C-alpha positions in Angstrom: -3.3 -14.1 8.2 -6.1 -14.1 5.6 -5.0 -12.3 2.5 -1.9 -11.1 4.4 -3.8 -8.0 5.6 -1.8 -6.4 8.3 -3.1 -3.1 9.7 0.3 -2.3 11.0 2.4 -2.9 7.9 4.3 -0.1 6.2 4.0 -1.7 2.8 1.7 -4.4 1.5 -0.5 -5.3 -1.5 -4.2 -5.8 -0.9 -6.3 -7.6 -3.5 -9.3 -5.3 -3.2 -11.6 -7.5 -5.4 -10.9 -10.5 -3.3 -11.3 -8.6 -0.1 -14.7 -7.3 -1.1 -15.9 -10.8 -2.1 -14.4 -12.7 0.8 -15.5 -10.3 3.6 -18.7 -8.8 2.2 -17.4 -5.2 1.6 -19.7 -3.5 -1.0 -18.7 -1.0 -3.7 -19.5 2.6 -2.8 -21.7 2.8 -5.9 -24.3 0.7 -4.2 -25.2 3.4 -1.7 -23.8 6.7 -3.1 -27.1 7.8 -4.7 -28.7 8.0 -1.3 -26.5 10.9 -0.3 -27.9 14.4 -1.0 -24.4 15.6 -2.0 -21.5 13.3 -3.1 -18.1 14.6 -1.7 -15.0 14.6 -4.0 -13.4 11.6 -2.3 -16.4 9.4 -3.2 -16.9 11.1 -6.6 -13.3 10.5 -7.6 -13.3 6.8 -6.6 -10.8 7.3 -3.7 -13.4 5.9 -1.2 -14.1 2.6 -3.0 -16.1 0.5 -0.6 -18.3 0.4 2.5 -19.7 -1.8 5.1 -23.3 -1.0 6.1 -23.1 2.7 5.0 -26.8 2.8 4.3 -27.9 4.0 7.7 -25.3 6.7 7.6 -26.4 7.9 4.2 -30.0 8.0 5.5 -29.0 9.9 8.6 -27.1 12.4 6.4 -30.2 12.8 4.1 -32.7 13.0 6.9 -30.5 15.0 9.3 -30.9 12.4 12.1 -28.2 11.6 14.7 -25.1 9.7 13.7 -21.4 9.6 14.7 -18.2 9.6 12.7 -15.2 8.2 14.5 -11.6 7.4 13.6 -8.2 7.3 15.1 -4.5 8.1 14.3 -1.5 6.1 15.6 1.1 8.7 16.5 4.1 6.7 15.4 5.6 9.5 13.3 4.9 13.0 11.9 1.6 13.3 10.0 1.8 13.7 6.2 -0.3 13.9 3.1 -1.2 10.2 3.4 -3.2 10.8 6.5 -5.1 13.8 5.1 -7.9 11.8 3.3 -9.3 10.2 6.5 -9.2 13.7 8.2 -11.2 15.1 5.2 -13.7 12.3 5.5 -14.2 12.9 9.2 -14.6 16.7 8.7 -17.1 16.2 5.8 -19.3 13.9 7.9 -19.2 16.4 10.8 -20.3 19.1 8.3 -23.2 16.8 7.3 -24.4 16.7 10.9 -22.4 13.9 12.5 -20.9 14.0 15.9 -17.2 13.8 15.6 -14.8 11.5 17.7 -11.1 11.2 17.0 -8.7 9.1 19.0 -5.0 9.6 19.3 -4.0 5.9 19.5 -1.0 6.3 21.8 -1.5 2.9 23.5 -1.3 1.3 20.1 1.8 3.3 19.1 3.5 2.4 22.4 2.6 -1.3 22.3 3.1 -2.0 18.6 5.9 0.4 17.6 7.6 1.1 20.9 7.1 4.9 20.6 7.9 6.6 24.0 4.9 8.2 25.7 6.3 11.7 25.4 6.9 11.3 21.7 3.4 9.9 21.3 2.1 13.1 22.8 4.2 15.3 20.5 3.1 13.4 17.4 -0.5 13.4 18.7 -0.5 17.2 18.9 0.6 17.4 15.3 -2.2 15.1 14.1 -4.9 17.1 16.0 -3.5 20.4 14.7 -3.8 19.2 11.2 -7.4 18.0 11.9 -8.4 21.4 13.3 -6.8 23.1 10.4 -9.3 21.4 8.2 -12.2 22.8 10.3 -12.8 19.8 12.6 -15.3 20.3 15.4 -15.9 17.4 17.8 -14.4 15.3 20.5 -10.7 14.3 20.6 -8.9 12.3 23.2 -5.7 10.2 23.8 -6.4 6.5 24.5 -4.1 6.6 27.6 -6.0 9.4 29.3 -9.6 8.2 28.6 -10.7 6.1 31.6 -14.2 5.3 30.4 -12.6 4.1 27.1 -10.2 1.9 29.1 -13.1 0.4 31.0 -14.9 -0.3 27.8 -11.8 -1.9 26.3 -11.7 -4.3 29.3 -15.4 -5.3 28.7 -14.6 -5.7 25.0 -11.6 -7.9 25.8 -13.9 -10.3 27.6 -15.5 -11.1 24.2 -12.2 -11.5 22.4 -10.2 -14.7 22.6 -6.7 -15.6 21.2 -8.2 -17.7 18.4 -10.0 -14.6 17.2 -6.7 -12.6 17.2 -4.8 -15.4 15.5 -7.5 -15.8 12.8 -8.0 -12.1 12.1 -4.5 -10.7 12.6 -2.2 -13.7 12.4 -1.1 -13.3 16.1 1.3 -15.9 17.3 2.7 -17.0 20.7 5.4 -14.3 20.2 2.8 -11.5 20.0 2.8 -9.4 23.1 -0.2 -9.1 25.4 0.0 -5.3 25.1 -0.4 -5.7 21.3 -3.6 -7.7 21.9 -4.8 -5.2 24.4 -4.2 -2.3 21.9 -6.7 -4.2 19.6 -9.3 -4.3 22.4 -8.7 -0.6 22.9 -9.3 0.1 19.2 -12.6 -1.9 19.4 -13.5 0.3 22.4 -12.6 3.5 20.3 -15.1 2.5 17.6 -17.8 1.8 20.2 -17.0 4.7 22.5 -19.2 7.3 20.9 -22.3 5.1 21.6 -21.4 5.0 25.3 -20.8 8.7 25.3 -24.1 9.9 23.7 -26.2 6.8 23.3 -26.7 4.2 20.5 -26.6 5.7 17.1 -25.3 4.7 13.6 -21.5 5.3 13.6 -19.2 5.4 10.5 -15.5 4.7 10.7 -13.5 6.1 7.7 -10.4 3.9 7.3 -7.9 2.7 4.8 -8.8 -0.7 3.2 -6.1 -2.4 5.3 -7.9 -1.5 8.5 -10.9 -3.8 7.7 -9.8 -6.4 10.3 -10.5 -3.9 13.1 -14.0 -3.2 11.7 -14.9 -6.9 11.4 -13.8 -7.6 14.9 -15.6 -4.6 16.4 -18.9 -5.5 14.7 -18.5 -9.0 16.1 -17.8 -7.6 19.6 -20.8 -5.2 19.4 -23.0 -8.1 18.6 -21.7 -10.2 21.5 -22.2 -7.3 23.9 -25.9 -7.0 23.1 -28.4 -8.5 25.6 -31.1 -9.2 23.0 -31.4 -10.2 19.3 -34.4 -8.5 17.7 -35.6 -10.3 14.5 -38.5 -9.9 12.1 -40.3 -13.3 12.0 -43.4 -14.4 10.1 -46.2 -12.1 11.4 -44.3 -10.9 14.5 -41.1 -9.4 15.9 -39.1 -11.8 18.1 -37.0 -10.3 20.9 -34.6 -13.1 21.9 -32.4 -13.0 25.0 -28.7 -13.6 24.4 -27.6 -13.0 28.0 -30.3 -10.7 29.4 -31.3 -10.9 33.1 -34.9 -11.9 33.8 -35.7 -8.4 34.9 -34.7 -7.1 31.4 -36.9 -9.8 29.7 -39.8 -8.8 32.0 -39.2 -5.2 31.0 -39.4 -6.0 27.3 -42.7 -7.9 27.9 -44.1 -5.0 29.9 -43.1 -2.4 27.2 -45.3 -4.1 24.6 -48.9 -4.7 25.8 -50.3 -7.9 24.2 -46.8 -9.4 23.7 -46.1 -13.0 24.7 -43.4 -13.8 27.1 -41.6 -17.2 26.8 -38.6 -18.6 28.8 -36.0 -16.7 26.8 -37.8 -14.5 24.4 -40.8 -12.1 23.8 -42.9 -12.1 20.7 -44.4 -8.8 19.7 -47.2 -8.8 17.1 -48.1 -5.8 14.9 -45.1 -3.7 15.9 -42.6 -1.8 13.7 -39.2 -3.5 13.8 -37.1 -0.4 14.1 -39.3 1.1 16.8 -39.1 -2.2 18.8 -35.3 -2.3 18.3 -35.0 1.2 19.7 -37.1 0.4 22.7 -35.2 -2.8 23.4 -31.9 -0.9 23.3 -33.2 1.6 25.9 -34.2 -1.4 28.1 -30.7 -2.9 27.7 -29.1 0.3 28.8 -31.5 0.6 31.8 -30.3 -2.9 32.9 -26.6 -2.2 32.6 -26.1 -3.1 28.9 -25.0 -1.1 26.0 -27.5 -1.5 23.2 -24.8 -1.0 20.5 -25.6 -0.5 16.8 -23.1 -2.3 14.7 -20.6 0.3 13.4 -20.4 1.1 9.7 -17.2 1.8 7.7 -16.0 3.4 4.5 -12.8 2.2 2.9 -10.4 4.4 0.8 -7.5 3.3 -1.4 -4.0 4.0 -0.3 -2.3 7.2 -1.4 0.6 5.8 -3.4 4.0 6.8 -2.1 6.2 9.0 -4.2 8.4 6.0 -5.1 5.5 3.5 -5.4 4.0 1.4 -2.7 2.1 2.8 0.3 2.8 6.4 1.6 4.1 5.6 5.1 5.6 7.5 8.0 8.3 4.9 8.4 9.5 5.4 4.8 10.6 9.1 4.6 11.2 9.1 0.9 7.6 8.0 0.3 5.7 10.9 1.7 5.4 14.7 1.8 5.2 16.2 5.3 3.3 19.3 6.2 6.6 21.0 7.1 8.6 19.9 4.1 11.3 22.3 3.2 11.1 23.8 -0.3 14.3 22.1 -1.3 13.2 18.6 -0.1 9.7 19.1 -1.6 11.2 19.9 -5.0 13.5 16.9 -4.8 10.6 14.5 -3.9 8.1 15.7 -6.5 10.6 16.1 -9.3 12.0 12.6 -8.5 8.7 10.9 -8.0 7.7 7.7 -9.8 5.3 8.5 -12.7 3.2 6.5 -15.1 5.2 7.8 -18.0 6.9 5.7 -20.7 10.6 4.8 -21.0 11.3 7.4 -23.7 10.0 10.7 -24.9 9.0 9.2 -28.2 7.0 6.4 -26.5 5.3 9.0 -24.2 4.1 11.0 -27.2 3.0 8.0 -29.1 1.4 5.8 -26.4 0.6 8.4 -23.7 1.1 8.0 -20.0 -0.8 5.9 -17.4 -2.1 8.4 -14.8 -3.6 5.7 -12.6 0.0 4.4 -12.0 1.5 7.8 -11.4 2.2 9.1 -7.9 2.2 12.7 -9.2 -1.2 12.4 -10.8 -2.5 10.8 -7.6 -1.2 13.8 -5.7 -3.6 15.9 -7.7 -6.4 13.4 -7.5 -6.3 13.1 -3.7 -5.5 16.7 -2.7 -3.8 19.2 -5.0 -6.5 19.8 -7.7 -9.9 20.6 -6.4 -11.6 21.3 -9.7 -12.9 18.1 -11.3 -12.8 19.6 -14.8 -9.1 20.6 -14.4 -8.3 17.1 -13.0 -9.9 15.5 -16.0 -7.9 17.7 -18.3 -4.6 16.7 -16.6 -5.7 13.1 -17.1 -6.6 13.6 -20.7 -3.3 15.3 -21.6 -1.4 12.5 -19.9 -3.2 9.7 -21.7 -3.0 11.4 -25.1 0.8 12.1 -24.8 0.2 15.8 -25.0 1.8 16.6 -21.7 5.2 15.2 -20.6 6.0 14.1 -17.1 8.4 16.9 -16.5 5.8 19.5 -17.2 3.2 17.7 -15.0 5.7 17.5 -12.2 6.5 21.2 -12.3 2.8 22.2 -12.3 2.1 19.8 -9.5 5.1 21.1 -7.5 3.6 24.7 -7.7 0.2 23.4 -6.5 1.8 21.5 -3.7 3.9 24.5 -2.6 0.7 26.7 -2.5 -1.2 24.0 -0.7 1.4 23.5 2.0 1.9 27.3 2.6 -1.9 27.7 3.1 -2.2 24.6 5.3 0.7 25.6 7.5 -0.8 29.0 8.1 -4.1 27.4 9.1 -2.2 25.0 11.4 -0.6 28.0 13.1 -4.0 29.6 13.6 -5.6 26.6 15.2 -2.7 25.2 17.3 -4.2 26.6 20.5 -7.3 24.4 20.0 -5.3 21.3 20.9 -4.6 22.6 24.4 -8.2 23.7 24.8 
């Protein structure tokens, strides 16, 4: 497995710089100035990279149609580590995007062996959290979405075992159901475009989920009937697997175009307008006309004892229903970026970027950028000790969880609706 990236691992180290270079992920700074308003998770460097986010930023700015889609594997209770993706989805919906969220129960059942009933229970919890943040949009469970399963079957035709081996490190011991869950995730990402027509779609994910994005972009390309390219002085619409009737329709749609055996050349036309027309022709002839999905990548929320915050490592995370006793134990016992002794802390200062307590504030507990900067300054200067920071963060977390649980109670009925 390249770089050892495993989307299902509870704990792993990802070399972000190498991942960006090897697979063409771009830093968020390359596109952030195209947004009319930069959200906190981008402003604070939590969302660090993107793949083809430009069309999404343009859609946000111009108020044109786009989708935001992500999924949650119900393999355990949701916790603070899942909240960032939820916030990204809600923010994109607030910017005009159509929201789609999948409960990846087929994945949880195939990969983790979670019983179906438990998948449903965990899935309800995830959706309740999402609605508590103000989400408005489509939600579904993979197992109950028949059009999705049909799309997964079509996607699987374009995926072979060498792809799965190269991307995920699958071996002869990997179950077929695990492979099918991958095809279902590809279908999840493409599903919004089959539900409401081709449109730019952004998938907010953790950096370890990039293999799914790469595979889906490849499948989306393979499922297209035509390749539309700007050539010297004309636009070439080249058939990949289009029926003759579709090629004839492209020729007829552009008066003055030249039709050849497997392609149509259009002179004097706008590339984007021609692409849009060709997509409609594909759909009219049984195709999909997919636009390759985009993605944003956020860093992991560090677990309270270091490593990744994971549902399978209870001591690493804070749940939304954490008891006050357990919450105090976890926060006060959390791994920090402090020095070995009090004297060293005062002399050298702390290292907030390595501190799970500071990262709690960075991700969720301190909304005011100026206050967060002050916490960081006091830590680095040695002015504030870890014990004081932990106590203050504990109080913020208590207040946050109390408010969030109240909101969850208010919206729980939306899951059933």
